mmCIF file of C-alpha atoms and ligand atoms in Angstrom:
data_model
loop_
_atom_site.group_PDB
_atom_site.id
_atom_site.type_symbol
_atom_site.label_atom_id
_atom_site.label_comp_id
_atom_site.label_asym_id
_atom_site.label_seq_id
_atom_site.Cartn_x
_atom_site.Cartn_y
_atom_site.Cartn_z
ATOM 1 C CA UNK A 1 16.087 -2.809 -17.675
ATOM 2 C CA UNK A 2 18.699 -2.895 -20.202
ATOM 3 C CA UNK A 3 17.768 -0.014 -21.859
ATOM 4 C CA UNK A 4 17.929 2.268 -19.340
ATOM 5 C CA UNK A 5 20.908 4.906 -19.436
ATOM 6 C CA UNK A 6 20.909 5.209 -15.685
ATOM 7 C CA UNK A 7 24.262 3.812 -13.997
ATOM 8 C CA UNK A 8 22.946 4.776 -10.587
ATOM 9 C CA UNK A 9 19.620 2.723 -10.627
ATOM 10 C CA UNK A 10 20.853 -0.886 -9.781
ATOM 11 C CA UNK A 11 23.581 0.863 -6.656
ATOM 12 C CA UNK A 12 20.409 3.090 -5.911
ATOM 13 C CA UNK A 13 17.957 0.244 -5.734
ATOM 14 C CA UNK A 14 20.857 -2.191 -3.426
ATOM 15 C CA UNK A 15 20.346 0.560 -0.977
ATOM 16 C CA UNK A 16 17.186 -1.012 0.836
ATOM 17 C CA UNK A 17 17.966 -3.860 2.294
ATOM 18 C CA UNK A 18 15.079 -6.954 2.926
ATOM 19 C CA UNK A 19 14.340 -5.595 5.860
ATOM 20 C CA UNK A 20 13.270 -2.391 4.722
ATOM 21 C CA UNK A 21 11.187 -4.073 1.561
ATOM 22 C CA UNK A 22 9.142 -5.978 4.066
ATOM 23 C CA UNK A 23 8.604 -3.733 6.683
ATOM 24 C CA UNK A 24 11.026 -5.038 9.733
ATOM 25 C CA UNK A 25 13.045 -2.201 9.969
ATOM 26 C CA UNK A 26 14.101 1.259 8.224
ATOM 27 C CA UNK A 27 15.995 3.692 9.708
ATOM 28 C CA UNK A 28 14.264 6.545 7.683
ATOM 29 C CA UNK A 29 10.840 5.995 9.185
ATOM 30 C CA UNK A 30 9.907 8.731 11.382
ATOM 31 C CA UNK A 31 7.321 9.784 14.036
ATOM 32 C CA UNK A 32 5.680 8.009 16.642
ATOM 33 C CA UNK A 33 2.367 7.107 16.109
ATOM 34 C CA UNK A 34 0.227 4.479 13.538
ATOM 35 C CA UNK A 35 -0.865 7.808 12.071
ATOM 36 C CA UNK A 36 2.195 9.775 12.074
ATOM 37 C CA UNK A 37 5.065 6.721 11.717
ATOM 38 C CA UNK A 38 6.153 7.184 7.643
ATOM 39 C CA UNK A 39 8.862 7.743 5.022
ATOM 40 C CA UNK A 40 11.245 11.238 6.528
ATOM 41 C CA UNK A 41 10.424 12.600 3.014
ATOM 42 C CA UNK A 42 7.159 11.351 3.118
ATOM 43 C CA UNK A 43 6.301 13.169 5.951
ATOM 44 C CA UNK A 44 7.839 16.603 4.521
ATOM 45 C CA UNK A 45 6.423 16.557 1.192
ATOM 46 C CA UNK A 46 2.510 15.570 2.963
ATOM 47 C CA UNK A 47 3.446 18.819 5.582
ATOM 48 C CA UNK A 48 3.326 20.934 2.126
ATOM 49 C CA UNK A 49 0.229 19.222 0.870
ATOM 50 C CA UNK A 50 -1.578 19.471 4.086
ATOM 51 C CA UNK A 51 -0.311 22.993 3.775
ATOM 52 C CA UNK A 52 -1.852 23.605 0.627
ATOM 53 C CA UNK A 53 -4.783 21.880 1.052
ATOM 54 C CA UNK A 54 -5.985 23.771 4.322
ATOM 55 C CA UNK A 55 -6.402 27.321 2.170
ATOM 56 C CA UNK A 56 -9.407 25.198 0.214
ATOM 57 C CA UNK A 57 -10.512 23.965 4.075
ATOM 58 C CA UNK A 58 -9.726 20.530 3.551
ATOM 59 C CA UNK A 59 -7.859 18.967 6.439
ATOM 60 C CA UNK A 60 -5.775 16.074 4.988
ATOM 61 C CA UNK A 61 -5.905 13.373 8.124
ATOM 62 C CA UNK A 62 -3.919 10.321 7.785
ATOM 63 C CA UNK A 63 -5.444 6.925 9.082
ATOM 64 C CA UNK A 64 -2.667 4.597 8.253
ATOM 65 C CA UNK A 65 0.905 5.652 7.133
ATOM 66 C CA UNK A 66 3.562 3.107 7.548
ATOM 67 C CA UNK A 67 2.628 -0.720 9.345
ATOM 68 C CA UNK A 68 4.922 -2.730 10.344
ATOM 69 C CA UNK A 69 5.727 -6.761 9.408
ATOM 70 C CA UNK A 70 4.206 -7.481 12.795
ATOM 71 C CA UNK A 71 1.722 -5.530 12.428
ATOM 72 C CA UNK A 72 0.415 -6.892 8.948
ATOM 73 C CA UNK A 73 1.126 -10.221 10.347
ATOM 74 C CA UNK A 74 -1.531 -9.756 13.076
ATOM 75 C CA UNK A 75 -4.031 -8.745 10.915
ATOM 76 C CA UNK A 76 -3.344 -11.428 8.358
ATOM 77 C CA UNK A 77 -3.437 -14.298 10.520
ATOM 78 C CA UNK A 78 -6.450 -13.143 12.734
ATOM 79 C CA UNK A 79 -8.644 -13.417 9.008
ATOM 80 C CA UNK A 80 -6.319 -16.683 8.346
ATOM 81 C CA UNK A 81 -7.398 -18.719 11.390
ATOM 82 C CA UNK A 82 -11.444 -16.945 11.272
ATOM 83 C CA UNK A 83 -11.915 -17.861 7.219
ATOM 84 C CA UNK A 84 -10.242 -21.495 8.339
ATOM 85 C CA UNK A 85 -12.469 -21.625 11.080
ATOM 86 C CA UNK A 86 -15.683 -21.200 8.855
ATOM 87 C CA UNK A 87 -14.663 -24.103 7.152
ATOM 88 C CA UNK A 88 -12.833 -22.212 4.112
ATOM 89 C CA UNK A 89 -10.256 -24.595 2.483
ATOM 90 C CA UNK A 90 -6.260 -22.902 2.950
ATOM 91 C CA UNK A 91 -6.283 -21.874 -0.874
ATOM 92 C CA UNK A 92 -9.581 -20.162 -0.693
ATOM 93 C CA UNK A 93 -8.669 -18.645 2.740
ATOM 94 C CA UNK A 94 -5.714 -17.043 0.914
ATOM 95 C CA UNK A 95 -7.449 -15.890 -2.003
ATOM 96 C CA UNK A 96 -10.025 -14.478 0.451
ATOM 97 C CA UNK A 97 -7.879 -12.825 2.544
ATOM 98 C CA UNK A 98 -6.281 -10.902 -0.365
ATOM 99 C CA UNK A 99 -9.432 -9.233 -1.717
ATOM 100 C CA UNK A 100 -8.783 -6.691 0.491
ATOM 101 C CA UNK A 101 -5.534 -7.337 2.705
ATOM 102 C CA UNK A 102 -2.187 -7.627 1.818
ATOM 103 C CA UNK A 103 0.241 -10.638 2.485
ATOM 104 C CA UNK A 104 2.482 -9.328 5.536
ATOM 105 C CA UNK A 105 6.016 -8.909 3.486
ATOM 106 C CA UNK A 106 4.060 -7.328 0.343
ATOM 107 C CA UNK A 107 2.598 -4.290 1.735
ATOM 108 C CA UNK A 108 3.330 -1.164 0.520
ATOM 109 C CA UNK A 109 2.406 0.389 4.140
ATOM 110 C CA UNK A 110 6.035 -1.571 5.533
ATOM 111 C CA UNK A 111 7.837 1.099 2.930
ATOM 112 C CA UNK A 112 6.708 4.290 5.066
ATOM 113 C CA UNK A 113 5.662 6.038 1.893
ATOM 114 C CA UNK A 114 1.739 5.195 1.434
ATOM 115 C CA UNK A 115 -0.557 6.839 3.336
ATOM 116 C CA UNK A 116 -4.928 6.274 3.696
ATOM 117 C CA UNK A 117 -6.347 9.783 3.868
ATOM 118 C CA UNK A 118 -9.444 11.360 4.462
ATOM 119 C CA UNK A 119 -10.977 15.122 5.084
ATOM 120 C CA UNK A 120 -11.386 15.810 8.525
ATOM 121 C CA UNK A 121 -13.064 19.116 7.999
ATOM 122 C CA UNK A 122 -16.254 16.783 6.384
ATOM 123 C CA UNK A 123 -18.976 15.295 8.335
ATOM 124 C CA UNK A 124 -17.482 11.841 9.334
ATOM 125 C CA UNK A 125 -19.085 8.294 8.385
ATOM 126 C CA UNK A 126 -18.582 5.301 10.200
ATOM 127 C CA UNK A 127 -16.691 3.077 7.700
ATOM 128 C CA UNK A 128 -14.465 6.019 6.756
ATOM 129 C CA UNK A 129 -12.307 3.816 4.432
ATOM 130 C CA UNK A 130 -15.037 2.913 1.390
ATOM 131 C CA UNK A 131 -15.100 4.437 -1.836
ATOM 132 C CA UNK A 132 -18.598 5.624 -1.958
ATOM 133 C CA UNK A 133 -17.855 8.317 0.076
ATOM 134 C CA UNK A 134 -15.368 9.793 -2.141
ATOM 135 C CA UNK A 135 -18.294 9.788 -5.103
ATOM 136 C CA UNK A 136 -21.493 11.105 -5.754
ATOM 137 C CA UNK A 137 -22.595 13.131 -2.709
ATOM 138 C CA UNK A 138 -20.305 11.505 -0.063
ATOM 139 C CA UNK A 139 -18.702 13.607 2.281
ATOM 140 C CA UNK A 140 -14.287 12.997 1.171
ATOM 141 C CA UNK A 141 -15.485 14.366 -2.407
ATOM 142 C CA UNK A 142 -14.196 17.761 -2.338
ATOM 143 C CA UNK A 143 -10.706 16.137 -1.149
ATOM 144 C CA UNK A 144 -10.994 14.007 -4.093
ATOM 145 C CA UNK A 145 -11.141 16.321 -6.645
ATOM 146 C CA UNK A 146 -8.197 18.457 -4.842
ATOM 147 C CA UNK A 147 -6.279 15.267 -4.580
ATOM 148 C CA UNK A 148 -7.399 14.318 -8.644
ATOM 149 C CA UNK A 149 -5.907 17.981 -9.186
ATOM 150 C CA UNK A 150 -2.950 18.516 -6.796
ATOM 151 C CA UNK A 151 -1.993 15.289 -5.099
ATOM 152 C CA UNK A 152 0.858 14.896 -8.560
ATOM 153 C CA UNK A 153 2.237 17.980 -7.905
ATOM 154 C CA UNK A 154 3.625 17.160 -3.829
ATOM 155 C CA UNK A 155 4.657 13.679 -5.503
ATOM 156 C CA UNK A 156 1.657 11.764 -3.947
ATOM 157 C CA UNK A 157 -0.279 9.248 -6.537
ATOM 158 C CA UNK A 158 -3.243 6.867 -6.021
ATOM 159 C CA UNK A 159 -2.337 3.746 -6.567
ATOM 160 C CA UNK A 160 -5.319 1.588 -6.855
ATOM 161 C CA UNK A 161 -7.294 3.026 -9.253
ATOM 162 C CA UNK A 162 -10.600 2.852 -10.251
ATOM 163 C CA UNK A 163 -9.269 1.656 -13.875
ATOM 164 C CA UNK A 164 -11.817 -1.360 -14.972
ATOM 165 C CA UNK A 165 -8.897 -2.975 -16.467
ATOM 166 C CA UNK A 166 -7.183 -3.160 -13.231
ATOM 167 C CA UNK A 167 -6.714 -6.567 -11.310
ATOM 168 C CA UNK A 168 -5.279 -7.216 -8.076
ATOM 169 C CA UNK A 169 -6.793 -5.014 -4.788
ATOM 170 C CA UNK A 170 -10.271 -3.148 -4.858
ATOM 171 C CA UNK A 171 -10.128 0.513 -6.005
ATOM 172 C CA UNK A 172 -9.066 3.001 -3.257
ATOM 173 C CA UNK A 173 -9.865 6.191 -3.804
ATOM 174 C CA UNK A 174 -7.598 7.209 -0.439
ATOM 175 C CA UNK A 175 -4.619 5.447 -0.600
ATOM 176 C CA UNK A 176 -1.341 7.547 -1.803
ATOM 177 C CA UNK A 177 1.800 7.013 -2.614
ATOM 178 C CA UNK A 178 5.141 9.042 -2.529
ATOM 179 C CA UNK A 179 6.316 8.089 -5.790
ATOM 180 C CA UNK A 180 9.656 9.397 -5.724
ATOM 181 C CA UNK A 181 10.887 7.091 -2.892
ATOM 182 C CA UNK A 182 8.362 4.085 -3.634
ATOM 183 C CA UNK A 183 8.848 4.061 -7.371
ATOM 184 C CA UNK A 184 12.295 2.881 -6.383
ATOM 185 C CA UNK A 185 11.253 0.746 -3.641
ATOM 186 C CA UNK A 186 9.162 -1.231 -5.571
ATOM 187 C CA UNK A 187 11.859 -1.883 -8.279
ATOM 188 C CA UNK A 188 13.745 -3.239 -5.473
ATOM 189 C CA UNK A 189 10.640 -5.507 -4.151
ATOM 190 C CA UNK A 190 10.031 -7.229 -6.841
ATOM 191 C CA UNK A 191 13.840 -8.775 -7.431
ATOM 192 C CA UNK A 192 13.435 -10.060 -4.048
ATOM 193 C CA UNK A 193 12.590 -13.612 -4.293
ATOM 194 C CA UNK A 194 9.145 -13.543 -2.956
ATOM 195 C CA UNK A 195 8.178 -17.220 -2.254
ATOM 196 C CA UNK A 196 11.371 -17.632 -0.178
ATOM 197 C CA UNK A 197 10.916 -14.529 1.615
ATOM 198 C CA UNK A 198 7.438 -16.017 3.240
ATOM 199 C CA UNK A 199 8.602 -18.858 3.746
ATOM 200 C CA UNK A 200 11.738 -17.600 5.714
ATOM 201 C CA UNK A 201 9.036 -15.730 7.943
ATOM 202 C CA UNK A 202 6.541 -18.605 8.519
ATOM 203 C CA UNK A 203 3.627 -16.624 7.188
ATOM 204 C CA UNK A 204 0.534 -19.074 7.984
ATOM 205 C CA UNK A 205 -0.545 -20.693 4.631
ATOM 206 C CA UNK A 206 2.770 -20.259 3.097
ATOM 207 C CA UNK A 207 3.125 -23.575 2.058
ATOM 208 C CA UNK A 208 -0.292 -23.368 -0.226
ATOM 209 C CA UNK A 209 1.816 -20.489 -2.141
ATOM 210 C CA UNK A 210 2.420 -22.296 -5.276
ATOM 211 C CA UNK A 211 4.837 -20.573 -7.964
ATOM 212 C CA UNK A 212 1.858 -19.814 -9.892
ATOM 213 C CA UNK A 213 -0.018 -18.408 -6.868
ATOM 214 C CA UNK A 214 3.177 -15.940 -6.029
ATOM 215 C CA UNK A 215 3.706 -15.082 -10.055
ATOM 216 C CA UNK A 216 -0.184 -14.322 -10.615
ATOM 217 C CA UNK A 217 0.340 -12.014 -6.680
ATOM 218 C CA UNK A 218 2.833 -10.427 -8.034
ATOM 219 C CA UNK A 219 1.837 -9.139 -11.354
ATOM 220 C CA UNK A 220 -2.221 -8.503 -10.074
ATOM 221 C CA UNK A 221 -2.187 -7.109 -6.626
ATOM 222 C CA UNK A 222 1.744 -6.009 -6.737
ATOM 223 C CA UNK A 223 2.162 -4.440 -10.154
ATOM 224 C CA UNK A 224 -1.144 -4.001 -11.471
ATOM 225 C CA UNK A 225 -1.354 -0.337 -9.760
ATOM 226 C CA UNK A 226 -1.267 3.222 -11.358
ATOM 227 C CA UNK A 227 0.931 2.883 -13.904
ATOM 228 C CA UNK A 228 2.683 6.172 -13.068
ATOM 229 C CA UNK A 229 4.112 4.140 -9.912
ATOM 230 C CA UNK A 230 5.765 1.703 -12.018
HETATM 231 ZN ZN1 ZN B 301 -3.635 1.871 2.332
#
């Protein structure tokens, strides 16, 4: 960090507070709805891409824009108690859970700037959220390759990619981030101290979160992500 010439970045980084990293409160989150709530600049700069995107007849829909703690919570401990209940021990419960869900405190959804979207101008699936419909013949493809094209230019980048390489969460080919307010955010995340932090908030299973269990979270499911976030 060092090396970098910026004197702003540490004062502009101290702006978010802990509640903001985790997703218990931020003034600049806007709208009403679990569709609508996100980031104000978010929200402008996906107005321009939904903008742009609707002269090639793709209708950019969000599913999920910004969650809150709670929220994330819920979901979390629902899958906690169910796994649990099938007889899962709490480590593999945990590592379980985190295939595909986020620790509530660590998702990028509490910072109001990632967004799931999908085409609503194409015939809908069921499961709209799975990649195979963004490949091959499945029905989000021509959003894909506008997104693979355009998505840079409004500031929006995937962020879990389909690199091989890549550890940490599944690829998903419809998550986006605003990078110019979540490339800072995420600076800020990560000097929070993270075991402490779920601890403080009683997340169920905290206690199995060894220091080698948060350090391998951390640099898999929080930092191994498009590098062009980072
Ligand atoms: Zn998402």
């Amino acid at each position: 960090m060092s090396v970098l010439p910026s004197f702003s970045l540490s004062s502009f980084q101290n702006n978010y507070t802990r509640s903001q990293l985790i997703g218990m409160g931020n003034p600049d989150i806007i709208g009403e709805s679990y569709t609508s709530k996100m980031h104000k600049e978010t929200a402008i700069a996906l107005a321009k891409m939904k903008t742009a995107a609707a002269i090639e007849s793709i209708q950019i829909e969000v599913v999920s824009a910004y969650r809150s703690f709670q929220r994330q919570k819920e979901i979390y401990e629902s899958k906690y108690r169910s796994f649990i209940d099938q007889g899962l021990s709490p480590e593999d419960t945990i590592n379980k859970i985190i295939e595909f869900s986020t620790i509530p405190g660590t998702s990028r959804h509490h910072w109001g700037t990632d967004i799931d979207i999908i085409d609503s101008n194409a015939p809908q699936p069921e499961n709209v959220l799975q990649a195979k419909h963004f490949h091959g013949k499945g029905p989000y493809c021509k959003l894909k390759e506008w997104l693979d094209e355009y998505s840079e230019s409004f500031g929006f980048y995937e962020v879990y990619t389909d690199d091989p390489h890549r550890k940490g969460f599944e690829y998903e080919p419809w998550h986006f981030s605003f990078a110019p307010v979540s490339k800072p955010m995420l600076k800020a995340f990560i000097e929070l101290d993270l075991k402490t932090v779920l601890q403080e908030e009683k997340i169920m299973g905290s206690e199995h979160f060894t220091d080698d269990f948060i350090n391998k979270y951390l640099q898999e499911n929080i930092l191994d992500i498009n590098p062009d976030l980072l």
